[in-house]
Coordinates of C-alpha atoms in Angstrom, one line a residue:
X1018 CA -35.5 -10.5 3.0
X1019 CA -35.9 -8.7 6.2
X1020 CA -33.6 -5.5 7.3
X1021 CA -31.3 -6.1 10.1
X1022 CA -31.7 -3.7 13.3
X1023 CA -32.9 -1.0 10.9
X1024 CA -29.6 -1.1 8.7
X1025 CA -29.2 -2.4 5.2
X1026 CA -27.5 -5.2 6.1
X1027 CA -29.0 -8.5 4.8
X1028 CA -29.7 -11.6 6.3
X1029 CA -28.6 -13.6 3.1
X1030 CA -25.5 -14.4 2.6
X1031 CA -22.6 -13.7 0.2
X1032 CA -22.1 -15.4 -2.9
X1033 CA -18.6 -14.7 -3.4
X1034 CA -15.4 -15.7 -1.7
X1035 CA -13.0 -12.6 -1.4
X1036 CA -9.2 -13.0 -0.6
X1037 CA -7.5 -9.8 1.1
X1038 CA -4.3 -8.7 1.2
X1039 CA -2.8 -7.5 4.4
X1040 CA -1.6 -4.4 2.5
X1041 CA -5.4 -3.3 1.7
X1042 CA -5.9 -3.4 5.4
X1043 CA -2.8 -1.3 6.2
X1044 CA -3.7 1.1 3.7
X1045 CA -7.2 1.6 5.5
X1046 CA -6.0 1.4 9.0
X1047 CA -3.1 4.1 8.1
X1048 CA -5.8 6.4 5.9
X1049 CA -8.5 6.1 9.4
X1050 CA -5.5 6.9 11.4
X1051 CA -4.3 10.0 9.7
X1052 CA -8.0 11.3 8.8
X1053 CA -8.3 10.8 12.8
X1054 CA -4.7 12.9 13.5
X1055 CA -6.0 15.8 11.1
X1056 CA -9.4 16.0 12.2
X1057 CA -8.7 15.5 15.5
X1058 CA -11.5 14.1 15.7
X1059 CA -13.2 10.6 14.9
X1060 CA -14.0 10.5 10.9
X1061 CA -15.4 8.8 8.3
X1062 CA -12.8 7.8 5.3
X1063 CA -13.5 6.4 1.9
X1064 CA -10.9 4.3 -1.2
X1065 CA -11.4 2.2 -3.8
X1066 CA -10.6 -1.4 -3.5
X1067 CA -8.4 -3.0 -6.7
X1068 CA -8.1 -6.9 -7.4
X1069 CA -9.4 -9.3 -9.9
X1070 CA -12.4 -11.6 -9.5
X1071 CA -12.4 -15.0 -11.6
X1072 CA -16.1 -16.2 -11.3
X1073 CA -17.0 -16.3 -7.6
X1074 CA -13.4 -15.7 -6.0
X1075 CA -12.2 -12.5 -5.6
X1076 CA -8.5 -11.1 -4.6
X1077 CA -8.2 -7.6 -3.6
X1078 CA -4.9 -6.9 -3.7
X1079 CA -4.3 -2.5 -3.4
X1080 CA -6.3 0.2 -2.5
X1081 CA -6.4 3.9 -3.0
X1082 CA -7.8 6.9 -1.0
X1083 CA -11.2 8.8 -2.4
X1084 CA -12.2 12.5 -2.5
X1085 CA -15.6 13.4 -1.2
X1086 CA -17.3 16.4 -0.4
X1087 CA -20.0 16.7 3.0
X1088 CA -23.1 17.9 1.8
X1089 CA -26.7 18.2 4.3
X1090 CA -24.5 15.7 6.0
X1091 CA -24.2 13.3 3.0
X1092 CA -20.9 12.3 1.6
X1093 CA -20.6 13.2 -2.2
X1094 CA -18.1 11.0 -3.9
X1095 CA -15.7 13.5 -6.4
X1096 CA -15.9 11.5 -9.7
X1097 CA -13.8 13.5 -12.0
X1098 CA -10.7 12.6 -8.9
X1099 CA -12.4 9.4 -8.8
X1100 CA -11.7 8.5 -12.6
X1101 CA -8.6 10.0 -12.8
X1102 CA -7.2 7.9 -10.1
X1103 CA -8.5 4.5 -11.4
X1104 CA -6.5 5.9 -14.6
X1105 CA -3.4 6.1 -13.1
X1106 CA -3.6 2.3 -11.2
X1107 CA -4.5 1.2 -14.4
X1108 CA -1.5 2.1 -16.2
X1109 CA 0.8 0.5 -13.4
X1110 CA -1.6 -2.4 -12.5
X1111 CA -3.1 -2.9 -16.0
X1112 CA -4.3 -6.6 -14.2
X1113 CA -6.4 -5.1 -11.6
X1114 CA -9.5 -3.8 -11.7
X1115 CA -12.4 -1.3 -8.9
X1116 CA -14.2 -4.0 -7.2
X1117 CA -15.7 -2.4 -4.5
X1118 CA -14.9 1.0 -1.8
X1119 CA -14.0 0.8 2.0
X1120 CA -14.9 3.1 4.7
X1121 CA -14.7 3.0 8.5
X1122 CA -17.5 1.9 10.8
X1123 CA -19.7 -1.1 12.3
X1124 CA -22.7 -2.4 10.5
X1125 CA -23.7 -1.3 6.6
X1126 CA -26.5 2.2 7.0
X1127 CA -28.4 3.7 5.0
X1128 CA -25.3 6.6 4.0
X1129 CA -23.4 3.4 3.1
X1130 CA -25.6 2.8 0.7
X1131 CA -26.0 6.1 -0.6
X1132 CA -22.4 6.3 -1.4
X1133 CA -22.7 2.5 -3.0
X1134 CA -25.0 4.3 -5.4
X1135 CA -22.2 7.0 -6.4
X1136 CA -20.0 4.6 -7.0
X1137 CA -21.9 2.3 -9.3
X1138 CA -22.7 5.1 -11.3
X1139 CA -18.9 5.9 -12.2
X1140 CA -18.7 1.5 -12.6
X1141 CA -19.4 -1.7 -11.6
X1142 CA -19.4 -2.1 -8.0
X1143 CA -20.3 -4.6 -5.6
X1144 CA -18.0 -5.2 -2.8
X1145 CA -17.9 -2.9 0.3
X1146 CA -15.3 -3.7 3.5
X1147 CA -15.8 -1.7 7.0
X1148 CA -13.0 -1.3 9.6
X1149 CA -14.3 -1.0 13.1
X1150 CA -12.0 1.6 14.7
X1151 CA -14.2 1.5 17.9
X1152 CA -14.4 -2.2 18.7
X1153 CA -11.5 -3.7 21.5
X1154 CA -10.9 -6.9 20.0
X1155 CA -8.3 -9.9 19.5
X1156 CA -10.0 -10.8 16.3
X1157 CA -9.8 -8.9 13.2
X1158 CA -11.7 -5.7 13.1
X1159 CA -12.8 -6.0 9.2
X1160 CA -15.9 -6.9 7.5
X1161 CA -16.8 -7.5 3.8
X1162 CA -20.1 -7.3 2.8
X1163 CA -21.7 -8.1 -0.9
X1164 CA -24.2 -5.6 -2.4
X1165 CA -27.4 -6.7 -4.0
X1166 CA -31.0 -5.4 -5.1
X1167 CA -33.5 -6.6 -2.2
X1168 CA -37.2 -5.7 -2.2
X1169 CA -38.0 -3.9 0.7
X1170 CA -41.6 -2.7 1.5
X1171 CA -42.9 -3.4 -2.2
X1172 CA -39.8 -1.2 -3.2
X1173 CA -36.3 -2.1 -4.3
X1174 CA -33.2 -1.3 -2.8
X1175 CA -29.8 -2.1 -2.0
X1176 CA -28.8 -4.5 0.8
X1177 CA -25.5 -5.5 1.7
X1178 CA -25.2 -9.1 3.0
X1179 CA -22.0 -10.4 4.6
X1180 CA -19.2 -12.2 2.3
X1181 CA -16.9 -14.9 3.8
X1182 CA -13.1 -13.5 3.4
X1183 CA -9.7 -14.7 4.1
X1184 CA -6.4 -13.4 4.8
X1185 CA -3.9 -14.3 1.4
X1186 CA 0.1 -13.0 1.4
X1187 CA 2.5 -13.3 -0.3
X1188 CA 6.4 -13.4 0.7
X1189 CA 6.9 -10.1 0.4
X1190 CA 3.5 -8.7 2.3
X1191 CA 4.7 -11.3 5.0
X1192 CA 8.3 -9.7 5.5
X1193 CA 6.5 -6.6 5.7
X1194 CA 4.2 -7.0 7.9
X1195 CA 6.0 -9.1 10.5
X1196 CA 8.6 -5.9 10.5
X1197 CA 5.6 -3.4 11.3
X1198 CA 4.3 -5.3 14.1
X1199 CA 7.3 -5.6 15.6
X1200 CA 8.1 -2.4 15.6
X1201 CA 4.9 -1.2 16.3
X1202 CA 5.0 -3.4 19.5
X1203 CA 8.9 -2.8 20.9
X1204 CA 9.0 0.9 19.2
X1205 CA 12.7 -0.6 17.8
X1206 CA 13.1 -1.4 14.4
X1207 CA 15.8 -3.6 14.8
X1208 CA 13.4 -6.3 16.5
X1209 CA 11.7 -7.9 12.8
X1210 CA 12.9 -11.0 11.0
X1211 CA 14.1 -8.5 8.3
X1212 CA 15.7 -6.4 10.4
X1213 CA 17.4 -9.6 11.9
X1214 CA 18.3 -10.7 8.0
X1215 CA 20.0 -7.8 7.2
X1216 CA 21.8 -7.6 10.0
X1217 CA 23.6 -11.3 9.5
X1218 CA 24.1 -10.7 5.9
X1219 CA 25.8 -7.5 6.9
X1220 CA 27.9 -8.4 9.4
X1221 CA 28.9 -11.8 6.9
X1222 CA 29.7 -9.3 4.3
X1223 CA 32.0 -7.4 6.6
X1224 CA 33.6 -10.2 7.5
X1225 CA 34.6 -11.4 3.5
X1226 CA 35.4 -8.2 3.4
X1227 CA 38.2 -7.7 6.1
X1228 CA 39.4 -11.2 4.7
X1229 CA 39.4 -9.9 1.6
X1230 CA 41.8 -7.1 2.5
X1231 CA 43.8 -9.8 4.6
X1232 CA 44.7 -11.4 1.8
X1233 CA 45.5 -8.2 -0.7
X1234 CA 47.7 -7.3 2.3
X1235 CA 49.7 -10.5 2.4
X1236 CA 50.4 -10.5 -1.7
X1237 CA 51.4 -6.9 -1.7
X1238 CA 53.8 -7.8 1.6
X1239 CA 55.0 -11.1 -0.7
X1240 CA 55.7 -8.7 -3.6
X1241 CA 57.5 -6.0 -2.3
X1242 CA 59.8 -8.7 -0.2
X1243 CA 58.2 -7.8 3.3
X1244 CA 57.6 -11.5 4.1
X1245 CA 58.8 -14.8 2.4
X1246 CA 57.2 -16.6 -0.5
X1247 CA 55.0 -19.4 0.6
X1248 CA 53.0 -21.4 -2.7
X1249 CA 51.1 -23.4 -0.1
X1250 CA 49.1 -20.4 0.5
X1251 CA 49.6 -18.7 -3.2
X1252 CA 48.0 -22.3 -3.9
X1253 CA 45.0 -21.5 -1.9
X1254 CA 44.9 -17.9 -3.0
X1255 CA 44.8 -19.0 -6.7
X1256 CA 42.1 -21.4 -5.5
X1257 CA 40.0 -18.9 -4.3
X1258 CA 40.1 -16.9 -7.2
X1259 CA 39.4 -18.9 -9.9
X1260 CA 36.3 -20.0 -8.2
X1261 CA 34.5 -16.4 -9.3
X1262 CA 35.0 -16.8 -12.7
X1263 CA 31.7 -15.3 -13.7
X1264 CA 32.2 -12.0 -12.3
X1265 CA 34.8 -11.9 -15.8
X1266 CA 32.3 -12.9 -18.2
X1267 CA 30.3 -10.3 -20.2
X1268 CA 27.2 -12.0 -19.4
X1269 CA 27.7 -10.8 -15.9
X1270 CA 28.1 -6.9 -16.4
X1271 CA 25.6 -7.1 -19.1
X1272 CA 23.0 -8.8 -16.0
X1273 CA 24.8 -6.5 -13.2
X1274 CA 24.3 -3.6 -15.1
X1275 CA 20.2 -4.2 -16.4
X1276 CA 19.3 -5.1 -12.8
X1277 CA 21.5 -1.8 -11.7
X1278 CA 19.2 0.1 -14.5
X1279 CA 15.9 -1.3 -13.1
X1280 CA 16.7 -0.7 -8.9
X1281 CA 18.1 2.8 -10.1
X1282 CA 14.5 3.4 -12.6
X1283 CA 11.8 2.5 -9.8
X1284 CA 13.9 4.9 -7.3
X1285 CA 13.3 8.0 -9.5
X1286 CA 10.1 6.7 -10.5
X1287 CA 9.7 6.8 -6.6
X1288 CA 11.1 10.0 -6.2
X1289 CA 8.8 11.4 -9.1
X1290 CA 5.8 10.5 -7.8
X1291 CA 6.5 11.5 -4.5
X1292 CA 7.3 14.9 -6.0
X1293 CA 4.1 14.9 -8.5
X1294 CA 2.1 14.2 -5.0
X1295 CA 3.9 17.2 -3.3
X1296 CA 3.6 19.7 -5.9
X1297 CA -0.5 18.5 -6.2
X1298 CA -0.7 19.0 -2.6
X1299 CA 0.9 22.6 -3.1
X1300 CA -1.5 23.7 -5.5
X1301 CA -5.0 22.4 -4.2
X1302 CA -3.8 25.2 -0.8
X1303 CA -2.8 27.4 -3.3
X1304 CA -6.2 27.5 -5.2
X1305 CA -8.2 27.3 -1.9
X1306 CA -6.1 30.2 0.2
X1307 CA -7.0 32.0 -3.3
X1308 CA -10.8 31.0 -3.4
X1309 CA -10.8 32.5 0.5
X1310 CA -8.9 35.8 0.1
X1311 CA -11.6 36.1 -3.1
X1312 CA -14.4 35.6 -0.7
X1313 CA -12.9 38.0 1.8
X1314 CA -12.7 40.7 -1.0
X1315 CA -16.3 39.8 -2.2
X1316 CA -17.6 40.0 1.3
X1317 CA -16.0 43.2 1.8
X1318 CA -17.4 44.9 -1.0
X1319 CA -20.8 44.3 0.1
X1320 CA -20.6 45.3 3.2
X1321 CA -18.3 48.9 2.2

């Protein structure tokens, strides 16, 4: 095989067929984004792609952010962070699996491949998808690429050739991204078809419910003798009641109450992670305003 414009990019192709998820490519447009904000500064990023391959298709479904260190240059993947994190996805997405790592750039390089090396040497790795943050384009700025051993020169070493991909959603993904793009492009968020959905089912629910107290009004008015007894309507009124007879059944509460529980569980399992991720963030500046003001106090001592 020959090398590409002096990159590691191959000029075989792929022998897989990935699917990805528009959430993977949010997560690596928001992490290039806010490593850009920080920095202030163009900056390469690194995660870990998650899905589940079934022969030669593969889905990537969710991705998460890695910890690496610059060294000479040279991007040194944190492993111990690394395993820890593929830990935790396990035990909330027992199904998926590390397939493969993103970063940001154009064609595969020779640091790429570097860093391909790290990662297959914490597991099994063979995917690799690049965002080009520079490129002005209408088309989709992302490419996957498939890594494999290539002799080069007499000598082996890893190529990456490019992987055929397509875009797979699911109902929810869809909702979700239609309302970021819309807002993204008016700056409203009452512009999406969620935002749209909501706001008919609210305003139908506010209705029923000003109907509702229309008609508690009138039986309380007919009971205390403020207006005269009419059974046309009582007739109607008892209608309309006995068409809700399941919200008197046990079955109902018993349902009502186990969704409740679940809505109620994932918010504080929201709120506790959020928390967890606050407090983690707390103590890494902690321990590294300590490890400075015990340079300082080193540094001093030397020099007094």
């Amino acid at each position: 095989m020959e090398v590409v414009n002096n990159t590691v990019l191959s000029s075989a192709g792929g022998s897989v067929d990935v699917a990805l998820h528009p959430l993977v490519i949010m997560n690596v447009s928001d992490h290039c984004t806010r490593a850009r904000v920080e920095q202030n500064s163009p900056c390469r990023v690194f995660g870990a792609l998650l899905g589940v391959q079934k022969g030669r298709q593969v889905e990537i479904s969710n991705s998460f952010e890695l910890a690496v260190d610059v060294v000479n240059d040279s991007a040194v993947l944190d492993k111990e962070y690394f395993s820890a994190k593929e830990e935790q996805f396990k035990q909330v997405f027992s199904s998926l699996e590390v397939l493969g790592w993103y970063t940001n750039g154009t064609l595969p390089v020779e640091d790429d491949a570097k860093f391909h090396e790290q990662i297959c040497s914490v597991i099994e790795s063979h995917l690799l998808v690049k965002l080009n943050t520079t490129v002005n384009t209408d088309k989709l700025p992302i490419s996957v690429y498939e890594s494999l051993i290539d002799i080069v020169n007499g000598e082996p070493k890893i190529m990456f050739a490019v992987a055929s991909y397509t875009l797979a959603t699911e109902e929810a993904e869809r909702i979700g991204v239609d309302h970021i793009a819309r807002m993204s492009m008016s700056g409203l968020s009452n512009n999406s078809a969620v935002s749209e959905q909501l706001s008919s089912t609210y305003g139908a629910i506010k209705m029923l419910h000003s109907r509702i107290i229309l008609i508690v009004d009138y039986l309380k008015a007919v009971v205390s003798g403020e207006l005269p007894v009419n059974h046309e309507i009582l007739r109607e009124v008892s209608c309309l009641c006995s068409r809700l007879p399941v919200l008197d059944s046990n079955k109902f509460e018993s349902e009502f109450y186990a969704q409740t529980n679940d809505v109620m569980l994932m918010s504080y399992l929201a709120t506790i992670t959020k928390g967890c991720n606050t407090a983690s963030e707390y103590i890494q500046k902690v321990n590294t305003l300590h490890d400075h003001h015990g340079v300082g106090r080193r540094t001093r001592g030397l020099l007094f």
